[in-house]
XYZ file of C-alpha atoms in Angstrom:
708
model
C -9.001 -84.088 41.885
C -12.245 -82.258 41.120
C -11.857 -80.183 44.176
C -8.289 -79.394 43.223
C -9.154 -78.386 39.657
C -12.364 -76.394 39.833
C -13.707 -74.963 36.585
C -12.689 -71.384 35.897
C -15.096 -68.991 37.479
C -16.179 -65.788 35.702
C -14.957 -62.617 37.324
C -17.303 -61.116 39.824
C -19.723 -58.569 38.442
C -18.608 -55.038 38.969
C -20.797 -52.901 41.159
C -22.753 -50.124 39.514
C -20.245 -47.548 40.751
C -17.397 -49.360 38.985
C -19.252 -49.397 35.636
C -19.412 -45.607 35.370
C -15.757 -44.989 34.492
C -16.043 -47.323 31.480
C -18.909 -45.225 30.121
C -17.451 -41.964 31.328
C -14.267 -42.610 29.380
C -16.288 -42.104 26.226
C -17.106 -38.558 27.224
C -14.554 -35.886 26.451
C -15.057 -32.293 27.392
C -15.646 -30.003 24.447
C -12.857 -27.624 23.453
C -14.205 -24.050 23.447
C -13.312 -21.481 20.819
C -13.860 -17.734 21.077
C -15.930 -15.822 18.520
C -16.977 -12.210 18.047
C -20.106 -10.907 16.373
C -19.632 -8.836 13.246
C -22.573 -6.774 12.040
C -22.559 -6.102 8.289
C -25.528 -4.104 7.024
C -28.760 -6.056 7.667
C -27.153 -9.366 8.596
C -24.753 -10.420 11.288
C -22.248 -13.211 11.479
C -19.993 -14.712 14.064
C -16.293 -14.683 13.234
C -13.797 -16.942 15.025
C -10.667 -15.549 16.604
C -7.370 -17.029 15.486
C -6.158 -20.101 17.344
C -3.531 -18.019 19.151
C -6.013 -15.371 20.257
C -8.543 -17.993 21.342
C -5.922 -19.753 23.455
C -4.939 -16.490 25.122
C -8.577 -15.650 25.828
C -9.215 -19.131 27.247
C -6.123 -18.907 29.398
C -7.227 -15.562 30.789
C -10.747 -16.925 31.304
C -9.431 -19.862 33.308
C -7.065 -17.797 35.425
C -9.694 -17.405 38.160
C -9.792 -13.628 37.826
C -13.218 -13.469 36.231
C -14.375 -10.684 38.527
C -11.602 -8.399 37.308
C -11.904 -6.601 34.013
C -9.135 -8.441 32.242
C -8.093 -6.953 28.884
C -6.556 -9.281 26.307
C -5.052 -7.784 23.108
C -6.102 -9.648 19.965
C -5.750 -9.371 16.168
C -2.141 -8.272 16.351
C -2.855 -5.746 19.098
C -5.418 -3.786 17.074
C -8.374 -4.909 19.223
C -8.755 -5.362 22.977
C -11.160 -7.909 24.443
C -12.671 -7.062 27.827
C -13.438 -10.456 29.330
C -15.787 -9.268 32.056
C -18.123 -7.418 29.708
C -17.420 -9.750 26.749
C -16.672 -6.854 24.408
C -14.195 -6.409 21.581
C -13.004 -2.787 21.260
C -10.901 -1.253 18.457
C -7.698 0.369 19.684
C -6.542 2.704 16.910
C -9.796 3.818 15.256
C -13.480 4.321 16.023
C -15.597 1.240 15.507
C -18.757 -0.212 16.972
C -18.087 -2.470 19.938
C -18.545 -6.174 19.135
C -19.937 -8.886 21.373
C -17.544 -11.685 22.293
C -18.658 -15.214 23.157
C -16.983 -18.376 24.423
C -18.541 -20.911 22.065
C -19.011 -24.666 22.337
C -22.426 -25.412 20.765
C -23.740 -24.135 17.432
C -26.885 -24.274 15.295
C -27.308 -23.591 11.603
C -28.957 -20.298 10.692
C -31.920 -19.870 8.348
C -30.589 -17.320 5.842
C -27.013 -18.124 4.881
C -26.553 -21.571 6.457
C -23.815 -20.195 8.695
C -23.494 -21.727 12.131
C -24.465 -19.472 15.035
C -23.197 -20.115 18.572
C -25.600 -20.579 21.464
C -25.266 -18.348 24.497
C -22.663 -19.422 27.010
C -25.220 -20.291 29.691
C -27.374 -22.411 27.394
C -24.255 -24.064 25.939
C -23.381 -25.196 29.456
C -26.842 -26.760 29.803
C -26.435 -28.530 26.469
C -23.001 -29.787 27.451
C -24.286 -31.122 30.762
C -27.168 -32.919 29.043
C -24.764 -34.329 26.456
C -22.420 -35.594 29.190
C -25.287 -37.377 30.974
C -26.539 -38.892 27.720
C -23.100 -40.179 26.779
C -22.307 -41.448 30.263
C -25.607 -43.257 30.806
C -26.135 -43.971 27.112
C -29.598 -42.443 27.363
C -30.560 -40.342 24.366
C -33.700 -38.680 23.001
C -33.056 -35.893 25.479
C -35.196 -32.772 25.099
C -34.079 -29.343 26.193
C -35.965 -26.083 26.008
C -34.026 -22.957 25.156
C -34.745 -19.558 26.781
C -36.735 -18.635 23.677
C -38.941 -21.740 24.092
C -37.214 -23.631 21.296
C -36.715 -27.383 21.515
C -33.348 -29.151 21.116
C -33.393 -32.958 20.897
C -30.231 -35.026 21.314
C -30.993 -38.154 19.252
C -27.411 -39.505 19.277
C -23.873 -38.071 19.276
C -24.076 -37.395 15.537
C -27.697 -36.285 15.255
C -28.910 -33.339 17.293
C -31.783 -31.174 16.073
C -33.135 -27.734 16.939
C -36.870 -27.048 16.342
C -38.677 -23.729 16.124
C -41.765 -23.352 18.330
C -45.042 -23.397 16.409
C -47.265 -20.406 17.103
C -50.859 -21.436 17.946
C -54.020 -19.510 18.692
C -54.935 -21.707 21.633
C -56.298 -19.511 24.413
C -55.318 -22.089 27.003
C -51.697 -21.845 25.945
C -49.588 -24.464 24.266
C -46.257 -26.092 24.794
C -43.536 -26.150 22.174
C -43.511 -29.174 19.936
C -41.002 -30.689 17.591
C -42.918 -29.351 14.598
C -41.545 -26.837 12.187
C -38.361 -26.743 10.171
C -35.513 -28.425 12.068
C -32.029 -26.965 12.376
C -28.797 -28.863 12.621
C -26.990 -28.657 15.967
C -23.222 -29.191 16.239
C -20.927 -29.585 19.199
C -17.438 -28.120 19.023
C -15.872 -25.772 16.494
C -14.151 -28.651 14.704
C -17.555 -29.952 13.514
C -18.799 -26.786 11.828
C -15.996 -26.283 9.294
C -15.296 -22.759 10.511
C -12.535 -20.837 8.736
C -10.256 -20.098 11.650
C -7.792 -17.381 10.559
C -4.071 -17.842 10.885
C -2.441 -15.961 13.687
C -0.112 -13.024 13.104
C 3.523 -12.962 14.233
C 3.939 -11.039 17.456
C 7.104 -9.320 16.241
C 6.492 -6.085 14.317
C 9.370 -4.963 12.107
C 7.918 -1.850 10.502
C 4.919 0.468 10.849
C 3.055 1.962 7.879
C 0.334 4.618 8.082
C -2.144 4.544 5.183
C -4.102 7.692 4.210
C -7.224 7.380 2.046
C -8.355 9.532 -0.870
C -11.647 11.252 -1.594
C -14.896 10.113 -0.025
C -15.683 7.644 2.750
C -15.487 4.594 0.451
C -12.128 3.345 -0.776
C -12.910 0.549 -3.215
C -15.461 -0.660 -5.730
C -17.454 -2.347 -2.949
C -17.813 0.940 -1.059
C -15.800 -0.285 1.904
C -14.133 1.961 4.460
C -10.413 2.615 4.770
C -10.281 0.259 7.778
C -11.637 -2.675 5.758
C -9.374 -1.953 2.780
C -6.276 -1.713 4.953
C -7.290 -5.006 6.589
C -7.191 -6.604 3.131
C -3.829 -4.980 2.412
C -2.467 -6.362 5.696
C -3.808 -9.865 5.012
C -2.191 -9.875 1.564
C 1.091 -8.791 3.146
C 0.991 -11.750 5.544
C 0.503 -14.181 2.657
C 3.299 -12.498 0.661
C 5.657 -12.798 3.640
C 4.991 -16.532 3.822
C 5.479 -16.941 0.073
C 8.546 -14.744 -0.538
C 10.278 -14.344 2.847
C 10.002 -17.910 4.102
C 13.724 -18.298 4.801
C 13.857 -15.128 6.872
C 10.733 -16.227 8.765
C 12.142 -19.675 9.486
C 15.343 -18.089 10.795
C 13.203 -15.694 12.872
C 14.830 -12.690 11.256
C 11.514 -11.004 10.492
C 8.020 -10.832 11.924
C 5.521 -8.722 10.009
C 4.659 -5.194 8.908
C 1.795 -3.386 10.629
C -0.510 -1.189 8.538
C -2.755 1.334 10.300
C -5.444 3.417 8.535
C -5.659 7.206 8.843
C -9.141 8.667 8.382
C -9.592 12.398 7.683
C -12.901 12.426 5.765
C -15.138 12.188 8.835
C -13.335 15.071 10.558
C -13.690 17.276 7.483
C -17.401 16.626 7.060
C -18.101 17.072 10.773
C -17.238 20.767 10.545
C -20.785 21.653 9.472
C -19.920 22.128 5.815
C -22.408 19.411 4.815
C -25.255 21.457 6.275
C -24.152 24.478 4.285
C -23.943 22.410 1.112
C -27.383 20.932 1.734
C -28.939 24.401 1.639
C -27.589 25.158 -1.813
C -27.881 21.698 -3.391
C -30.597 21.355 -6.022
C -33.309 18.749 -5.344
C -32.992 17.027 -8.742
C -30.845 13.903 -9.246
C -30.614 13.724 -5.481
C -28.353 10.690 -5.156
C -25.826 11.906 -7.693
C -25.588 15.341 -6.068
C -25.093 13.837 -2.611
C -22.432 11.504 -3.991
C -20.589 14.483 -5.494
C -20.889 16.455 -2.247
C -19.503 13.527 -0.288
C -16.632 12.561 -2.603
C -15.638 14.789 -5.518
C -15.853 17.987 -3.483
C -13.031 16.747 -1.254
C -10.632 17.820 -4.008
C -12.016 21.362 -3.912
C -11.972 21.360 -0.122
C -8.262 20.577 -0.198
C -7.626 23.469 -2.567
C -9.383 25.836 -0.143
C -7.047 27.372 2.416
C -9.722 27.063 5.125
C -10.478 23.380 4.695
C -6.960 22.482 3.585
C -5.814 23.529 7.046
C -8.438 21.235 8.581
C -7.333 18.315 6.403
C -3.578 18.623 6.981
C -4.102 19.183 10.708
C -6.291 16.073 10.899
C -3.864 13.879 8.933
C -0.764 15.016 10.825
C -2.378 14.906 14.283
C -3.926 11.507 13.588
C -0.612 10.021 12.432
C 1.155 11.497 15.474
C -1.563 10.130 17.775
C -1.397 6.684 16.218
C 2.390 6.663 16.440
C 2.349 7.662 20.102
C -0.318 5.080 20.957
C 1.510 2.380 19.025
C 4.758 3.101 20.885
C 2.927 2.957 24.215
C 1.520 -0.460 23.398
C 4.772 -1.697 21.822
C 7.556 -0.204 23.978
C 10.178 -2.547 22.512
C 9.473 -1.569 18.910
C 12.677 -0.412 17.194
C 11.670 -0.528 13.529
C 11.074 2.271 11.078
C 7.915 4.115 10.083
C 6.700 4.631 6.517
C 3.622 6.301 5.076
C 1.374 5.444 2.142
C -1.355 7.448 0.453
C -4.020 6.581 -2.081
C -5.274 9.126 -4.624
C -5.754 12.514 -2.916
C -4.235 11.084 0.262
C -0.875 10.810 -1.503
C -1.012 14.507 -2.438
C -1.783 15.443 1.168
C 1.217 13.436 2.365
C 3.454 14.899 -0.343
C 2.594 18.451 0.691
C 3.162 17.551 4.338
C 6.545 16.005 3.573
C 7.717 18.935 1.444
C 7.045 21.230 4.412
C 8.775 19.142 7.066
C 11.862 20.443 8.829
C 14.869 18.526 9.997
C 15.384 17.950 13.712
C 16.570 21.074 15.586
C 19.921 19.517 16.481
C 20.517 18.518 12.852
C 19.506 21.936 11.583
C 21.801 23.613 14.103
C 24.651 21.299 13.182
C 24.189 21.960 9.487
C 24.046 25.725 10.081
C 27.254 25.652 12.095
C 28.938 23.552 9.457
C 27.768 25.907 6.738
C 29.074 28.920 8.659
C 32.511 27.418 9.214
C 32.928 26.135 5.682
C 30.930 28.663 3.663
C 33.842 30.975 2.975
C 36.207 28.134 2.072
C 33.612 26.381 -0.079
C 32.616 29.660 -1.716
C 36.233 30.414 -2.512
C 36.660 26.966 -3.990
C 33.571 27.558 -6.159
C 35.059 30.839 -7.405
C 38.342 29.082 -8.200
C 36.478 26.480 -10.238
C 34.603 29.178 -12.136
C 37.821 31.082 -12.908
C 39.532 27.851 -13.959
C 36.577 27.097 -16.252
C 36.928 30.580 -17.797
C 40.726 30.112 -18.122
C 41.330 32.953 -15.669
C 43.135 31.010 -12.929
C 45.806 33.717 -12.615
C 43.241 36.001 -10.927
C 42.370 33.514 -8.126
C 44.658 35.313 -5.689
C 42.887 38.605 -6.348
C 39.448 37.152 -5.553
C 40.778 35.250 -2.539
C 42.351 38.449 -1.200
C 38.989 40.208 -1.481
C 37.272 37.183 0.228
C 34.992 36.690 -2.715
C 32.722 33.636 -2.646
C 30.154 32.487 -5.174
C 27.384 34.646 -3.770
C 29.546 37.753 -3.784
C 30.762 36.992 -7.299
C 27.178 36.855 -8.625
C 26.529 40.279 -7.025
C 29.552 41.891 -8.703
C 29.152 44.622 -11.308
C 31.610 45.811 -13.916
C 32.587 48.698 -11.645
C 33.448 46.300 -8.805
C 35.612 44.138 -11.041
C 37.355 47.236 -12.414
C 38.127 48.440 -8.908
C 39.665 45.014 -8.157
C 42.088 45.559 -11.028
C 40.613 42.989 -13.421
C 41.410 43.900 -17.067
C 38.665 44.500 -19.599
C 38.887 41.111 -21.344
C 38.594 38.967 -18.198
C 35.898 41.344 -16.924
C 33.752 40.649 -19.988
C 34.187 36.886 -19.582
C 33.153 36.983 -15.922
C 30.149 39.245 -16.534
C 28.980 37.083 -19.443
C 29.223 33.961 -17.279
C 27.232 35.607 -14.456
C 24.480 36.810 -16.797
C 24.167 33.430 -18.527
C 23.953 31.578 -15.220
C 21.251 33.915 -13.932
C 19.315 33.500 -17.163
C 19.449 29.727 -16.910
C 18.227 29.830 -13.304
C 15.351 32.106 -14.248
C 14.243 29.823 -17.083
C 14.284 26.642 -15.038
C 11.527 26.180 -12.465
C 12.705 24.918 -9.127
C 11.286 21.954 -7.258
C 8.527 22.355 -4.640
C 10.115 24.639 -2.070
C 9.975 24.475 1.694
C 11.703 26.293 4.486
C 14.904 24.261 4.192
C 15.947 22.382 1.017
C 18.260 19.820 2.538
C 20.312 17.659 0.293
C 20.550 20.057 -2.659
C 23.950 21.038 -3.914
C 25.129 24.659 -3.699
C 24.124 26.670 -6.677
C 21.324 24.348 -7.769
C 17.902 25.830 -8.524
C 16.475 24.414 -5.322
C 19.227 25.848 -3.115
C 21.159 28.921 -4.130
C 22.548 31.007 -1.340
C 21.344 31.482 2.263
C 19.902 34.930 1.653
C 18.089 33.781 -1.465
C 16.710 30.796 0.472
C 15.211 33.080 3.111
C 13.562 35.266 0.510
C 12.113 32.261 -1.334
C 10.951 30.096 1.589
C 7.311 30.697 0.584
C 7.867 30.087 -3.095
C 5.802 26.871 -2.843
C 2.756 29.072 -2.208
C 3.586 31.144 -5.266
C 3.734 27.935 -7.274
C 0.195 27.065 -6.252
C 0.547 25.072 -3.066
C -2.274 25.972 -0.711
C -1.289 28.499 1.934
C -1.521 26.578 5.200
C 0.448 26.024 8.362
C 1.692 22.493 7.752
C 2.182 20.578 11.025
C 5.329 18.629 11.809
C 5.416 14.863 12.247
C 6.942 13.312 15.362
C 9.045 10.908 13.311
C 10.976 10.690 10.078
C 9.297 8.436 7.512
C 11.573 5.903 5.894
C 9.640 5.553 2.613
C 6.656 7.304 1.056
C 4.426 5.106 -1.135
C 1.882 6.758 -3.454
C -0.890 4.580 -4.949
C -2.817 5.911 -7.947
C -1.445 9.369 -7.228
C -2.275 12.685 -8.972
C 0.813 14.418 -7.529
C 2.350 15.053 -10.958
C -0.851 16.607 -12.285
C -1.293 18.894 -9.274
C 2.323 20.062 -9.446
C 1.897 20.862 -13.127
C -1.354 22.739 -12.503
C 0.372 24.689 -9.734
C 3.003 25.819 -12.209
C 5.855 23.411 -11.490
C 7.204 22.399 -14.882
C 10.336 20.705 -13.620
C 11.518 19.113 -10.406
C 15.128 19.756 -9.586
C 17.089 16.476 -9.853
C 18.925 17.483 -6.657
C 15.688 17.852 -4.707
C 14.732 15.326 -2.044
C 12.102 15.334 0.651
C 13.574 16.851 3.839
C 12.855 13.963 6.217
C 12.015 11.072 3.867
C 14.596 9.571 1.521
C 12.373 7.069 -0.307
C 9.511 7.790 -2.713
C 7.645 5.277 -4.908
C 4.855 6.235 -7.303
C 2.835 3.052 -8.013
C -0.057 3.037 -10.465
C -2.241 0.829 -12.638
C -1.862 1.454 -16.399
C -5.605 2.219 -16.732
C -5.898 4.359 -13.589
C -7.476 7.660 -14.757
C -6.302 9.559 -11.658
C -2.641 8.479 -11.682
C 0.177 10.558 -13.206
C 3.900 10.043 -13.533
C 6.658 11.902 -11.664
C 9.884 10.992 -13.500
C 9.188 13.029 -16.691
C 9.096 16.142 -14.508
C 12.650 15.382 -13.374
C 14.014 14.250 -16.755
C 11.815 16.057 -19.304
C 14.192 15.697 -22.249
C 14.231 11.902 -22.185
C 11.354 9.599 -23.056
C 11.346 6.319 -21.154
C 8.807 3.879 -19.779
C 8.032 3.422 -16.068
C 9.387 0.381 -14.294
C 7.156 -2.636 -14.884
C 6.271 -4.260 -11.570
C 7.113 -7.978 -11.762
C 4.327 -10.440 -11.118
C 4.347 -11.818 -7.582
C 4.684 -15.348 -8.983
C 7.918 -14.436 -10.696
C 6.834 -14.100 -14.305
C 5.241 -11.675 -16.694
C 1.550 -12.162 -17.375
C 0.992 -14.423 -20.376
C -1.059 -11.942 -22.374
C 1.682 -9.311 -21.991
C 4.297 -11.774 -23.214
C 2.025 -12.615 -26.138
C 1.536 -8.929 -26.887
C 5.286 -8.312 -26.830
C 5.867 -11.344 -29.030
C 3.302 -10.163 -31.570
C 4.766 -6.651 -31.492
C 8.249 -8.004 -32.065
C 6.945 -10.239 -34.841
C 5.160 -7.355 -36.552
C 8.325 -5.252 -36.360
C 10.317 -8.077 -37.907
C 7.744 -8.580 -40.669
C 7.642 -4.859 -41.325
C 11.416 -4.621 -41.541
C 11.627 -7.708 -43.746
C 8.931 -6.347 -46.047
C 10.554 -2.924 -46.250
C 13.913 -4.547 -46.825
C 12.535 -6.678 -49.646
C 10.837 -3.704 -51.260
C 13.999 -1.653 -50.936
C 16.091 -4.382 -52.540
C 13.535 -4.863 -55.293
C 13.452 -1.138 -56.003
C 17.234 -0.927 -56.041
C 17.479 -3.897 -58.396
C 14.852 -2.354 -60.641
C 16.564 1.046 -60.800
C 20.054 -0.405 -61.179
C 18.911 -2.771 -63.955
C 18.280 0.182 -66.280
C 21.921 1.299 -66.304
C 23.388 -1.870 -67.799
C 20.670 -1.822 -70.445
C 21.882 1.578 -71.593
C 25.484 0.443 -71.651
C 24.752 -2.832 -73.436
C 25.756 -1.329 -76.776
C 29.357 -0.817 -75.685
C 30.417 -4.134 -74.141
C 28.675 -7.389 -73.264
C 30.917 -8.090 -70.264
C 29.896 -4.862 -68.553
C 26.227 -5.738 -68.920
C 26.722 -9.200 -67.402
C 28.683 -7.730 -64.463
C 25.985 -5.128 -63.924
C 23.308 -7.817 -63.890
C 25.244 -9.932 -61.418
C 25.543 -7.038 -58.982
C 21.820 -6.692 -58.107
C 21.571 -10.464 -57.767
C 24.302 -10.431 -55.162
C 22.696 -7.540 -53.357
C 19.374 -9.354 -53.185
C 21.072 -12.258 -51.455
C 23.057 -10.228 -48.914
C 20.686 -7.496 -47.813
C 17.875 -9.631 -46.392
C 20.473 -11.379 -44.209
C 21.719 -8.174 -42.625
C 18.640 -5.977 -42.402
C 16.259 -8.247 -40.478
C 18.920 -8.938 -37.842
C 18.950 -5.318 -36.671
C 15.578 -5.195 -34.870
C 16.219 -8.262 -32.633
C 19.584 -6.852 -31.579
C 17.913 -3.562 -30.735
C 15.290 -5.369 -28.686
C 17.867 -7.348 -26.731
C 19.935 -4.292 -25.834
C 19.440 -3.285 -22.214
C 18.558 0.381 -21.829
C 21.214 2.490 -20.127
C 20.564 3.439 -16.493
C 18.426 6.557 -16.154
C 19.306 9.219 -13.614
C 15.988 10.319 -12.078
C 17.459 12.531 -9.397
C 17.569 12.226 -5.636
C 13.837 12.170 -4.893
C 14.106 8.402 -4.319
C 17.788 8.249 -3.494
C 18.792 7.892 -7.145
C 16.470 4.925 -7.749
C 13.483 4.729 -10.075
C 10.254 6.341 -8.877
C 7.445 5.352 -11.271
C 6.242 1.740 -11.120
C 3.364 0.426 -13.252
C 1.327 -2.684 -12.504
C 0.614 -5.367 -15.082
C -3.015 -5.340 -16.141
C -4.989 -8.550 -15.928
C -5.928 -10.373 -19.153
C -9.603 -9.457 -18.865
C -8.708 -5.797 -18.277
C -6.808 -5.589 -21.559
C -10.015 -6.085 -23.570
C -11.453 -2.677 -22.684
C -9.418 0.011 -20.929
C -12.401 2.278 -20.306
C -14.494 -0.452 -18.728
C -11.853 -1.180 -16.094
C -10.678 2.395 -15.516
C -12.486 2.790 -12.177
C -11.392 -0.647 -11.064
C -7.828 0.329 -11.996
C -7.954 3.217 -9.523
C -9.291 1.056 -6.696
C -7.303 -2.156 -7.215
C -4.303 -1.474 -4.978
C -5.741 -2.810 -1.708
C -5.803 -6.424 -2.936
C -2.902 -6.239 -5.406
C -0.234 -8.806 -4.526
C 2.280 -7.072 -6.805
C 1.805 -3.736 -5.005
C 2.086 -5.320 -1.565
C 5.188 -7.276 -2.563
C 6.955 -4.122 -3.759
C 6.120 -2.395 -0.466
C 7.469 -5.326 1.560
C 10.545 -5.667 -0.648
C 11.532 -2.019 -0.245
C 10.800 -1.973 3.495
C 12.843 -5.068 4.277
C 15.594 -3.964 1.924
C 16.280 -1.122 4.368
C 16.926 -3.842 6.979
C 19.226 -5.840 4.716
C 16.697 -8.642 4.093
C 15.993 -9.713 0.514
C 13.427 -11.935 -1.168
C 13.977 -15.677 -1.227
C 14.073 -15.576 -5.027
C 14.748 -12.278 -6.866
C 11.885 -11.481 -9.199
C 12.781 -10.948 -12.874
C 12.808 -7.329 -13.909
C 13.045 -5.951 -10.385
C 15.735 -3.577 -9.260
């Protein structure tokens, strides 16, 4: 029985080769992440690519084509990474080339406690040593870096990097573990790096952004590229917050914003050298700041340098558009333009001097030729009907008289046509009054073809008059320059903190014709901060006889700022108190004055005096009930729609931001900040996105209160 039931034997010991997989299972290869080095002033930092870009770079790296110079587009196609040389190159603008690194191991820096990646070759050595330590469970491994620094792997969670200690030993010394240790981490998931979210590949719309005066565009003296990067990042967050439904249904992707730089081209003409010769040596920094920024306004008002500026802006936007279309051949969206400060004025002057496409111009000319006589005759019939002279329509039609010919008629011509004296006087009086009205009103900024204006309006009279007045914009102060043509038709023009209204007024334009519209751009939005010292309104130049407030931009969170609501509530309360107080004083005064009359009549009858005394008592009870109710009803009444012309397709033009609570304490203190706040303003970005996607029939998830 014992032989039949032997005791259970332990399993045979595994050979050493079979024990390795059990230990090796604990080792997992590190997941690499790609970084690029960003140099900012004296310090540098390593910035991670988005997860999408890093995956694409890793895929290209592992494709086995390392010897080829593979180019991988990153950051939404704005940067190309050359894998062979490990360089990150800007596509649309000039920028210093950045180093790119495939990162797996990191150490903490000395200055800002940011983690810095080791070189790729040394990271491979560290990874190999880590794999051996984990597999064999042998730690306390020491490695020496190329710079003679010591890294010790104590355990998987404790790895330290030591600086070498400099000694004066003539015989030489070896690095020791002395000195201040640094923390070493393996894998990007252990360093708490802020990996940016990827951008949608689909681009729905393209926006070119032109800067204002000087090389710096915000209070932190950043360039236009950095400011537009912020604007783009805010737009991505606003798309996720307010267009989530459209994103989930894959109806939209994103809007691309590209900066346009003209300042460097202007100041590379040698003008800075000329200014340096005549600049006084005192207050050196202030004078150089003025030469580099404020003088840009004077440069633009010089015909010589204005030509340089408009040529640079137009050629740069055309170059960017062509390059963008080459890199995105399937792009079918629209193109808009945006300008900040002086940049908005440059774009406005460019747009006012654009011409329609040749085929459209030819079509419109042919249509005008075929219908000019008929339309002119119809205009004459309407004029005669207005003057109650319809019986003479046949006479004018027989003579082929149109509106232009009618306005050239003299009394002798009308007499020869057989028009009696009375009707002649009516017609001549009408012609003289119309000419006088046209002379008194100042037309809109003129260009070679005022498309969209109605016949007879101040901005488009007759064809001959249009040819004679095609340079009237120069007479009204616009700088004499040969304005280049853009290769596309902008959908919308956005102006941020714009002095367009002030410049037009200084040039002599008192009014903008309500029928005027930009030749190739049908949308125009003038967006400004209430404390912006450079911004001016546009709508009062179109409707000068009517006082009205600009459109208040709704807050991006769907409400009005609390301090503005409080201010409105206090204003409404003060109005109510004022009206109640005035009403009480008025009633008291009336009761006092009316009380004297019954006193005089008291001698006649007692009943009359009692009736007279009862009357003011009744009035004191009724009037306070009716008077105070008037102001609230006036507040609740919605203002009638305001016709601001065709400059923005009949829609409102001026939009004002809501100031922040801290800004309301001192307007002067935040004036400069008000002019430079647009790059990070969620409300501004949301309006831009709303108007762009509205052209595609896509609306916000939730309509914001107070928006059109």
